[in-house]
Every structure is written in structure tokens, then in C-alpha cells.
Coordinates of C-alpha atoms in Angstrom, one line a residue:
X252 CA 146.7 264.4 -70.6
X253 CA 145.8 263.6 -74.4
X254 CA 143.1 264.8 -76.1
X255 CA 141.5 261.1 -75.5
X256 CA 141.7 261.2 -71.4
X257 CA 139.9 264.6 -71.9
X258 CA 137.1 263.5 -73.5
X259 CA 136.7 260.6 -71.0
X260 CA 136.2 263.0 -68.3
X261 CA 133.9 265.6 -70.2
X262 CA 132.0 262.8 -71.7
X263 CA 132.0 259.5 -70.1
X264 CA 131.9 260.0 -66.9
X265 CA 128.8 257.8 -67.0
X266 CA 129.1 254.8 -67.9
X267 CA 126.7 252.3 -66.4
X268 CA 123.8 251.0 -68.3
X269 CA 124.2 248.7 -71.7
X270 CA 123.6 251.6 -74.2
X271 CA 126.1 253.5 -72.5
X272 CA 129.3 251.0 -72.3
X273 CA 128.1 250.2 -75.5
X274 CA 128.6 253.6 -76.6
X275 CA 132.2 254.2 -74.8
X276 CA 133.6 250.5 -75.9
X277 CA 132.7 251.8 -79.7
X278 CA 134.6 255.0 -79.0
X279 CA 137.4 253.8 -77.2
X280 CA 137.9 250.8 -79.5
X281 CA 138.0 253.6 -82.1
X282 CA 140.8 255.3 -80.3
X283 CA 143.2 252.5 -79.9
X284 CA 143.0 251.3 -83.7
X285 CA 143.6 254.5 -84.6
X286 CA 146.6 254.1 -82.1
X287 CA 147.8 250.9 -84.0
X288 CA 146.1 248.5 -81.9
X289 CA 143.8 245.9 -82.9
X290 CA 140.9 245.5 -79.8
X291 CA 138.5 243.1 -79.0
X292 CA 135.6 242.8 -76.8
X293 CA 135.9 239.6 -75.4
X294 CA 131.8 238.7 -74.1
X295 CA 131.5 236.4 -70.6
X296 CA 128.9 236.0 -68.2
X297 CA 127.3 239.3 -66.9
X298 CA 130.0 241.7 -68.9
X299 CA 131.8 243.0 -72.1
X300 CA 135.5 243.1 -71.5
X301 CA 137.7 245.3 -73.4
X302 CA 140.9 243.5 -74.4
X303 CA 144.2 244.9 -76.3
X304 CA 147.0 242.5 -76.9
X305 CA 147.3 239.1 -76.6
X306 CA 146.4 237.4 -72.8
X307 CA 148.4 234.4 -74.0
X308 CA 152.0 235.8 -74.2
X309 CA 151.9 239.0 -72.8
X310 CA 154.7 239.5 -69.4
X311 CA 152.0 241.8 -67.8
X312 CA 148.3 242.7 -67.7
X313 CA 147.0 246.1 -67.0
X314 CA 144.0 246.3 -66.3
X315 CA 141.2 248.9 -64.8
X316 CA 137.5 248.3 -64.5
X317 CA 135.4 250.6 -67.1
X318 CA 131.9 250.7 -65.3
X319 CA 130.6 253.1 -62.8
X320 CA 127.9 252.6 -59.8
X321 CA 125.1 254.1 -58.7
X322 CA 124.9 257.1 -56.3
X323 CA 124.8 256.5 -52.9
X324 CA 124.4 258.6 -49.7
X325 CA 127.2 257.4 -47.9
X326 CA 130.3 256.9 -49.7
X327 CA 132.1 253.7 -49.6
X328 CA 135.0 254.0 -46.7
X329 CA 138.2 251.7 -47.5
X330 CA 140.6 251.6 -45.2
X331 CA 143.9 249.0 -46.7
X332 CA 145.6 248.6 -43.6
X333 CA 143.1 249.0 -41.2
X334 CA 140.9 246.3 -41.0
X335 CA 139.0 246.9 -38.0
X336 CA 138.2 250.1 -38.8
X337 CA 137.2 248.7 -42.2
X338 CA 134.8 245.8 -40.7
X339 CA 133.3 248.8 -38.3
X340 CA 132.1 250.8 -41.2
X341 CA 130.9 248.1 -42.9
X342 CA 128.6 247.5 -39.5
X343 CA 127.4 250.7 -39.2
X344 CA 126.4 250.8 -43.1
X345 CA 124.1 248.1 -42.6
X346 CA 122.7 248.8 -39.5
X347 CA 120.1 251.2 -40.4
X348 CA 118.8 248.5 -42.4
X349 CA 118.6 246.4 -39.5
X350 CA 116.8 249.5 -37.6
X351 CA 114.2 249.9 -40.2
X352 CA 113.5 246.8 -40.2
X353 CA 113.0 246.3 -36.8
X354 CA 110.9 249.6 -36.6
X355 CA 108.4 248.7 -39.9
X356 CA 108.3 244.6 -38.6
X357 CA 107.6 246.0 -35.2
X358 CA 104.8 248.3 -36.4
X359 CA 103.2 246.4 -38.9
X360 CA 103.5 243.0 -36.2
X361 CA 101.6 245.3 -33.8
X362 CA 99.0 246.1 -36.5
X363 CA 98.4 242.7 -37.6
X364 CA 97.9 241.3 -33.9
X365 CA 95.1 243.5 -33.6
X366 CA 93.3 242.8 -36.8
X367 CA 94.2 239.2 -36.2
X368 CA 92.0 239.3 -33.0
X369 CA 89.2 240.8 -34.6
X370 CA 89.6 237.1 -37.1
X371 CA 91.5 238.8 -39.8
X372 CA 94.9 237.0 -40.1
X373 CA 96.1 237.7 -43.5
X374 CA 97.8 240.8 -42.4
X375 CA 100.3 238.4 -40.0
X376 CA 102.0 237.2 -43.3
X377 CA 102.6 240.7 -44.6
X378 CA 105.2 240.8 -42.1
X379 CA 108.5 238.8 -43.2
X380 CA 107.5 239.8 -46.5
X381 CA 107.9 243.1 -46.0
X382 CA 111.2 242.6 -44.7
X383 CA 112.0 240.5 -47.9
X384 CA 111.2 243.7 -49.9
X385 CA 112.9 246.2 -48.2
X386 CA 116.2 244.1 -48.3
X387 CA 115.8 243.6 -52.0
X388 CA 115.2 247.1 -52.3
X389 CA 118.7 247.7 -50.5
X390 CA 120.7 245.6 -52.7
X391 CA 118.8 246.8 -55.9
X392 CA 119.7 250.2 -54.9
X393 CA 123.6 249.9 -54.5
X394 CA 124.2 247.5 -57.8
X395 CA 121.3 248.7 -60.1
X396 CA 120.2 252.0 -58.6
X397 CA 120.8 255.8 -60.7
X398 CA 123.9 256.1 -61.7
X399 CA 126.3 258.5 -60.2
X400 CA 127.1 261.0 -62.5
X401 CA 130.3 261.8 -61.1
X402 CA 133.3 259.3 -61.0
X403 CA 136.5 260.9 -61.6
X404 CA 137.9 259.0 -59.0
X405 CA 135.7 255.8 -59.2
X406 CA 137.0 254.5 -61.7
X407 CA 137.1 257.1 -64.7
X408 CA 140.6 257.5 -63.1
X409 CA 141.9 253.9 -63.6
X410 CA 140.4 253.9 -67.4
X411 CA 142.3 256.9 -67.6
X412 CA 145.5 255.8 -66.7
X413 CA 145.1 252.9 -69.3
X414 CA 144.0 254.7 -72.2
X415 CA 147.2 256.8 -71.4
X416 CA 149.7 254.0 -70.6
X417 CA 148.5 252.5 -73.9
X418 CA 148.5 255.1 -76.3
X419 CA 152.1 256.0 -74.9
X420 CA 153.8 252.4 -75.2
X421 CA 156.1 252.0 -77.7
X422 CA 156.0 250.1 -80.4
X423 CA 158.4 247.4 -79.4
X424 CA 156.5 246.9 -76.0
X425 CA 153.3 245.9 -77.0
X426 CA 153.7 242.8 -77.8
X427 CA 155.0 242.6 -74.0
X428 CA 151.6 243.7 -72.2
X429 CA 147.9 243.4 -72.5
X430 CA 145.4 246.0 -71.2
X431 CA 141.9 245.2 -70.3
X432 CA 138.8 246.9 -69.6
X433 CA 136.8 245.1 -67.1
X434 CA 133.0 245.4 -67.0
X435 CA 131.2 245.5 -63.7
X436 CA 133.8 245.1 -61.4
X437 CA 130.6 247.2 -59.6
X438 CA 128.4 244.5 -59.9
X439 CA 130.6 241.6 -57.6
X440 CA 134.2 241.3 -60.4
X441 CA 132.2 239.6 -63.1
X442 CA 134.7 240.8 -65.8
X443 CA 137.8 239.9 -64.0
X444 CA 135.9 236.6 -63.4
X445 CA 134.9 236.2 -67.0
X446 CA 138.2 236.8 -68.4
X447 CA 140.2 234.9 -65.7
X448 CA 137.9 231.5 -66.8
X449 CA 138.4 232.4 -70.3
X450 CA 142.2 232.9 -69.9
X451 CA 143.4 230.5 -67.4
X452 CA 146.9 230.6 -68.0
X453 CA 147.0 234.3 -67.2
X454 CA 144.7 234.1 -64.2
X455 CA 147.8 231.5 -62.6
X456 CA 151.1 233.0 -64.1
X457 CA 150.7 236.6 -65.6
X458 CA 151.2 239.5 -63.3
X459 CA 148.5 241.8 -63.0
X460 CA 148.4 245.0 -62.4
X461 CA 145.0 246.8 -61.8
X462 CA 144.2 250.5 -61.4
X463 CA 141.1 251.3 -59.5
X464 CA 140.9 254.9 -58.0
X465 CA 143.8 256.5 -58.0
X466 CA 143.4 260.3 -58.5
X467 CA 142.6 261.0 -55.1
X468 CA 145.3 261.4 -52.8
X469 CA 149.0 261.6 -52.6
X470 CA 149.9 257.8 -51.7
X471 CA 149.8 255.6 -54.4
X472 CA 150.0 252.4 -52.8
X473 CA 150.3 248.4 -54.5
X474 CA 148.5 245.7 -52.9
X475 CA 150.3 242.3 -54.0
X476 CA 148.3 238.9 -53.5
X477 CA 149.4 237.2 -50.3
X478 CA 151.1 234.6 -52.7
X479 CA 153.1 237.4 -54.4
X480 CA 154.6 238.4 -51.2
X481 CA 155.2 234.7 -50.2
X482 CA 156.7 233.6 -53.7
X483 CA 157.1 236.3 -55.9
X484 CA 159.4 239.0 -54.0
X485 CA 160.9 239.7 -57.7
X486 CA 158.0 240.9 -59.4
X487 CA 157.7 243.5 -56.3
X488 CA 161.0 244.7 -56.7
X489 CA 160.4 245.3 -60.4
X490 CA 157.6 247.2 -59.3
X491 CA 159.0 249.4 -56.5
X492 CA 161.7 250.1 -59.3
X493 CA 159.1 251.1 -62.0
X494 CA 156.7 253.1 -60.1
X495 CA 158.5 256.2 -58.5
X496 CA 156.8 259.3 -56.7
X497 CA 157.4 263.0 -57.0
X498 CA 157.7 265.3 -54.6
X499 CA 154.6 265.2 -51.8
X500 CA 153.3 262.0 -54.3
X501 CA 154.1 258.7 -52.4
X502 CA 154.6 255.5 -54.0
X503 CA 154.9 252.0 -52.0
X504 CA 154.5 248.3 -52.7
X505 CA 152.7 247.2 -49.7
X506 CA 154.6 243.9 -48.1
X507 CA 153.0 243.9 -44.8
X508 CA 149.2 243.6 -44.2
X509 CA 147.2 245.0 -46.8
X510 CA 144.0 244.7 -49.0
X511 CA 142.6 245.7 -52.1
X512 CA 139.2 244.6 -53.3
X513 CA 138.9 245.4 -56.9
X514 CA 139.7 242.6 -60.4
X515 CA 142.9 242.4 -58.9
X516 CA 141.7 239.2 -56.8
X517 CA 141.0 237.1 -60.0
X518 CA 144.5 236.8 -60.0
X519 CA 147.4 234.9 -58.4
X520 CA 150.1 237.7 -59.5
X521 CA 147.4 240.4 -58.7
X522 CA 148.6 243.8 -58.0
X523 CA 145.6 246.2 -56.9
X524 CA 147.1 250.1 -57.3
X525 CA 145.1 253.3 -55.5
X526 CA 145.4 256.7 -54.7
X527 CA 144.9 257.4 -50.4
X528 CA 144.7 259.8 -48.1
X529 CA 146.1 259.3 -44.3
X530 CA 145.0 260.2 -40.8
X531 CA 146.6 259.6 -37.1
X532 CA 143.8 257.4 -36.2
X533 CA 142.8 254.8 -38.7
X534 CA 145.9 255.4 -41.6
X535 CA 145.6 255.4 -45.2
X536 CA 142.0 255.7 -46.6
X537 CA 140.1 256.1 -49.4
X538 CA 136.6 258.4 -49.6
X539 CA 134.3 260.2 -51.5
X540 CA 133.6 257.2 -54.1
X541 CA 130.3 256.3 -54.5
X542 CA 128.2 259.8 -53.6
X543 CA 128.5 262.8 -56.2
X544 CA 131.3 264.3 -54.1
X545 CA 133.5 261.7 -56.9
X546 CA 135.1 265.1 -58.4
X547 CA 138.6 264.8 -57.7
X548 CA 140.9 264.2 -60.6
X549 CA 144.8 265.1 -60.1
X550 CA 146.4 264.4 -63.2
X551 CA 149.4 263.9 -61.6
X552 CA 149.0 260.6 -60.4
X553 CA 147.9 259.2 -63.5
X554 CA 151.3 260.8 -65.4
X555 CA 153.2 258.6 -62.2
X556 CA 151.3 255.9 -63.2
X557 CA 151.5 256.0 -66.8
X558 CA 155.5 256.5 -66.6
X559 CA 155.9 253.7 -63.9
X560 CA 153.6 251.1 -66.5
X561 CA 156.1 252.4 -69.4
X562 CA 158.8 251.2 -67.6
X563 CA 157.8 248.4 -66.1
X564 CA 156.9 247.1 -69.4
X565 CA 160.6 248.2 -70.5
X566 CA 161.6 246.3 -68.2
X567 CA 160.2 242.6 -68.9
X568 CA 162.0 240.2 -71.1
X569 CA 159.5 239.2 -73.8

């Protein structure tokens, strides 16, 4: 890795509240004009995209969200090609939240039924307001709570690979690709949003591909838009061409079911890239992100990566 990527992981692993992106765009910005390039940070509703290259010519966007979440107990379980086990976890993350709900209304309902027969009845309308609280606590918690100080994977991984891809292009590719650094994908894809409405003509023609946690695991897998696979078999070839694995590293452009939510989904060519794991029962999968077990940084997917964006871009007319 370049001295660059290093840094990233020894010192920016953090990067989730204003001062610090603001501190990591002003060093990275830094980094790629010293590498030639002239970057911009393009400002839209709820985020602070950083874009290199031109959105209006280029033959392909990379692209990899920049800011990290908060910490959470359990981590966030994604499963591409499993759905049901995917809509099963999701269940059983919220149900304790259903539980203590039921147990606090239940207690406090109790409470307030006997005050309310000695004539005190304010106590009854605590009740759905406390449930109002605890929810908003919930969400506040998973977008706005303490940051997680470890993200290797999530997404200091897909930065990574960009920083790299870009400060290894060629000169005489450039002008063929944009990168972007999407703020708070975290928050519900408001970068990806903001430059998609900014950039229209990308957001319907350009292909897109976006890396988002992809050092864990030996199967790098590309999740195409359901239009790509309908209309756009080309492009996937191109891809399956470009990206190649080595030895127990997997590559594979997903054609059959598949799903990826990350910035990739602000676009019609959109090609969401990760790193998974696999197991008999539920397939490919992706863990750890989201708790402070987010340690797990193998290079050598981001060199497969980096070599595989190299050549596609080689590989585009301009």
C-alpha cells in the first residue's frame, strides 16, 4: 500500500462528525493535487462529496463512501443472496425494541391505573410518550450515536481502494473516470443522492462502480442493478474481464439474485463491490461491521481491486 492508504488506517479511521471529515477531505484533497489532480468538494443536502474528474464525460465512476457510523452491539449482518435470512435478522434486531417497549408501557400503564384511581390521571399520558422517546432514542443511537473507532472494513476499506486506484491511474486515463467520496452513505445515501440530483446525466448513463467493505473475506463479489443485468450484459463482461482473483481470492459478477445496499443504488449502471465470507447454511455474508470487532484489513483485496479499476479504465474508449 502507499504511504497515503497507511495513514488512512493509522489516522482516520474516524471519520464521523463535521470537524473530523472536515479534517480528512483537507488532507486527502491535499494528497491528490499533489498527485496531479484537481479535487472539489461538491456541497448537497446533508453531505460534502469529494469529487475528482469530471462527472460529465467520464466512461466510469468509482466511488466509495468516506464516513463511518457509530458503534453498535450487534453488528450489521448482510447476507447478498439470501434474503430470508437477511429479512430474519433484521426482525430479530428490532425486536428487543418491541420487548422493551412492551415491558416499560406495560409497567408504567400498570402504575398509572393505580394513581389514576386514587384521581391522579396525568401519569396515563406518560405512557405513549415514553414509547416516543425510547424509539427516538433507538434511531439517534444507530445514525448519530459514538462513533466506532474501528472501521477497517466499514468503509476505511473502500476509501482505501480509491485513494489507491487513483493515485495509480495513468495519466492518459483520467480523463476517462471520476472518483467520488460520498458523505453519509451512514446516514440513509445522502451523498450518492446529492450528487446523483446534481449530476443527472451520470446518475442515468455512467457506470458506477462502488466499493463498500471489501477487506474482509476472500469473495469479492459485484452487485449490478437489475437494469444492468436486463440491458447492459456488456458492461458486466467488461467487468468480469477487469476484475480477476488470485489464488483462494474469488471474484464474481453476480447475474442471478443479488443485493447490495450501499451509493450504488443512486444509480441505473450501479455496480456495488464487497468482500464476503460463506457458510453451508445461509451463503455469502458479511459481519463484524458496525461493533469494534471492524479490525480486519487484507491488503490483498484492495491490490485486486486497484488492478481490476486500472484496467477497466484501460479498457473504455474515451
Amino acid at each position: 500500500m502507499t504511504p497515503q492508504s497507511q495513514k488512512v488506517l493509522s489516522d482516520f479511521q474516524i471519520r464521523k462528525s463535521k470537524k473530523q471529515k472536515e479534517t480528512f477531505r483537507t488532507w486527502l484533497c491535499g494528497e491528490l493535487e499533489t498527485a496531479g489532480y484537481q479535487p472539489k468538494v461538491e456541497k448537497g443536502f446533508a453531505a460534502r462529496n469529494v469529487v475528482v474528474g469530471d462527472p460529465e464525460t467520464a466512461k466510469v465512476i468509482f466511488s466509495a463512501h468516506y464516513d463511518t457510523c457509530a458503534v453498535l452491539p450487534i453488528p450489521n449482518f448482510i447476507t447478498p443472496r439470501n434474503m430470508l435470512f437477511y429479512l430474519l435478522y433484521q426482525l430479530c434486531l428490532v425486536l428487543p425494541l418491541f420487548i422493551i417497549l412492551a415491558v416499560v408501557e406495560g409497567v408504567l400503564l400498570v402504575v398509572a391505573s393505580d394513581l389514576a384511581e386514587m384521581g391522579i390521571l396525568w401519569p396515563l399520558a406518560l405512557v405513549p410518550l415514553t414509547s416516543i422517546v425510547i424509539c427516538t432514542f433507538f434511531c439517534w443511537w444507530i445514525i448519530d450515536g459514538p462513533a466506532n473507532k474501528h472501521t477497517a472494513n466499514d468503509n476505511t476499506s473502500g476509501t482505501i481502494t480509491l485513494l489507491e486506484t487513483a493515485l495509480a491511474m495513468p495519466g492518459p486515463d483520467r480523463e476517462k473516470v471520476c472518483f467520488v467520496f460520498f458523505d453519509n452513505e451512514e446516514k440513509g445515501l445522502f451523498g450518492s443522492a446529492a450528487f446523483t440530483k446534481a449530476h443527472k446525466k451520470a446518475k442515468k448513463g455512467t457506470l458506477n462502480i462502488n466499493f463498500d467493505c471489501v477487506s474482509d473475506g476472500d469473495y469479492i463479489q459485484f452487485y449490478p442493478d437489475a437494469r444492468m443485468k436486463k440491458k447492459n450484459q456488456p458492461a458486466l463482461d467488461r467487468i468480469e474481464h477487469a476484475f480477476q482473483g488470485r489464488g483462494e481470492k474469488q471474484t464474481e459478477v453476480v447475474r442471478g439474485f443479488g443485493f447490495y445496499p450501499s451509493d450504488n443504488k443512486a444509480f441505473k449502471n450501479g455496480v456495488g463491490v464487497c468482500a464476503l465470507k460463506k457458510k453451508k447454511i445461509i451463503g455469502y455474508y458479511l459481519d463484524r461491521i458496525h461493533t469494534k470487532k471492524d479490525t480486519v484489513f487484507e491488503a490483498e483485496n484492495i491490490d485486486i481491486l486497484r488492478d481490476g479499476a486500472l484496467r477497466l479504465a484501460s479498457s473504455v474508449q474515451k
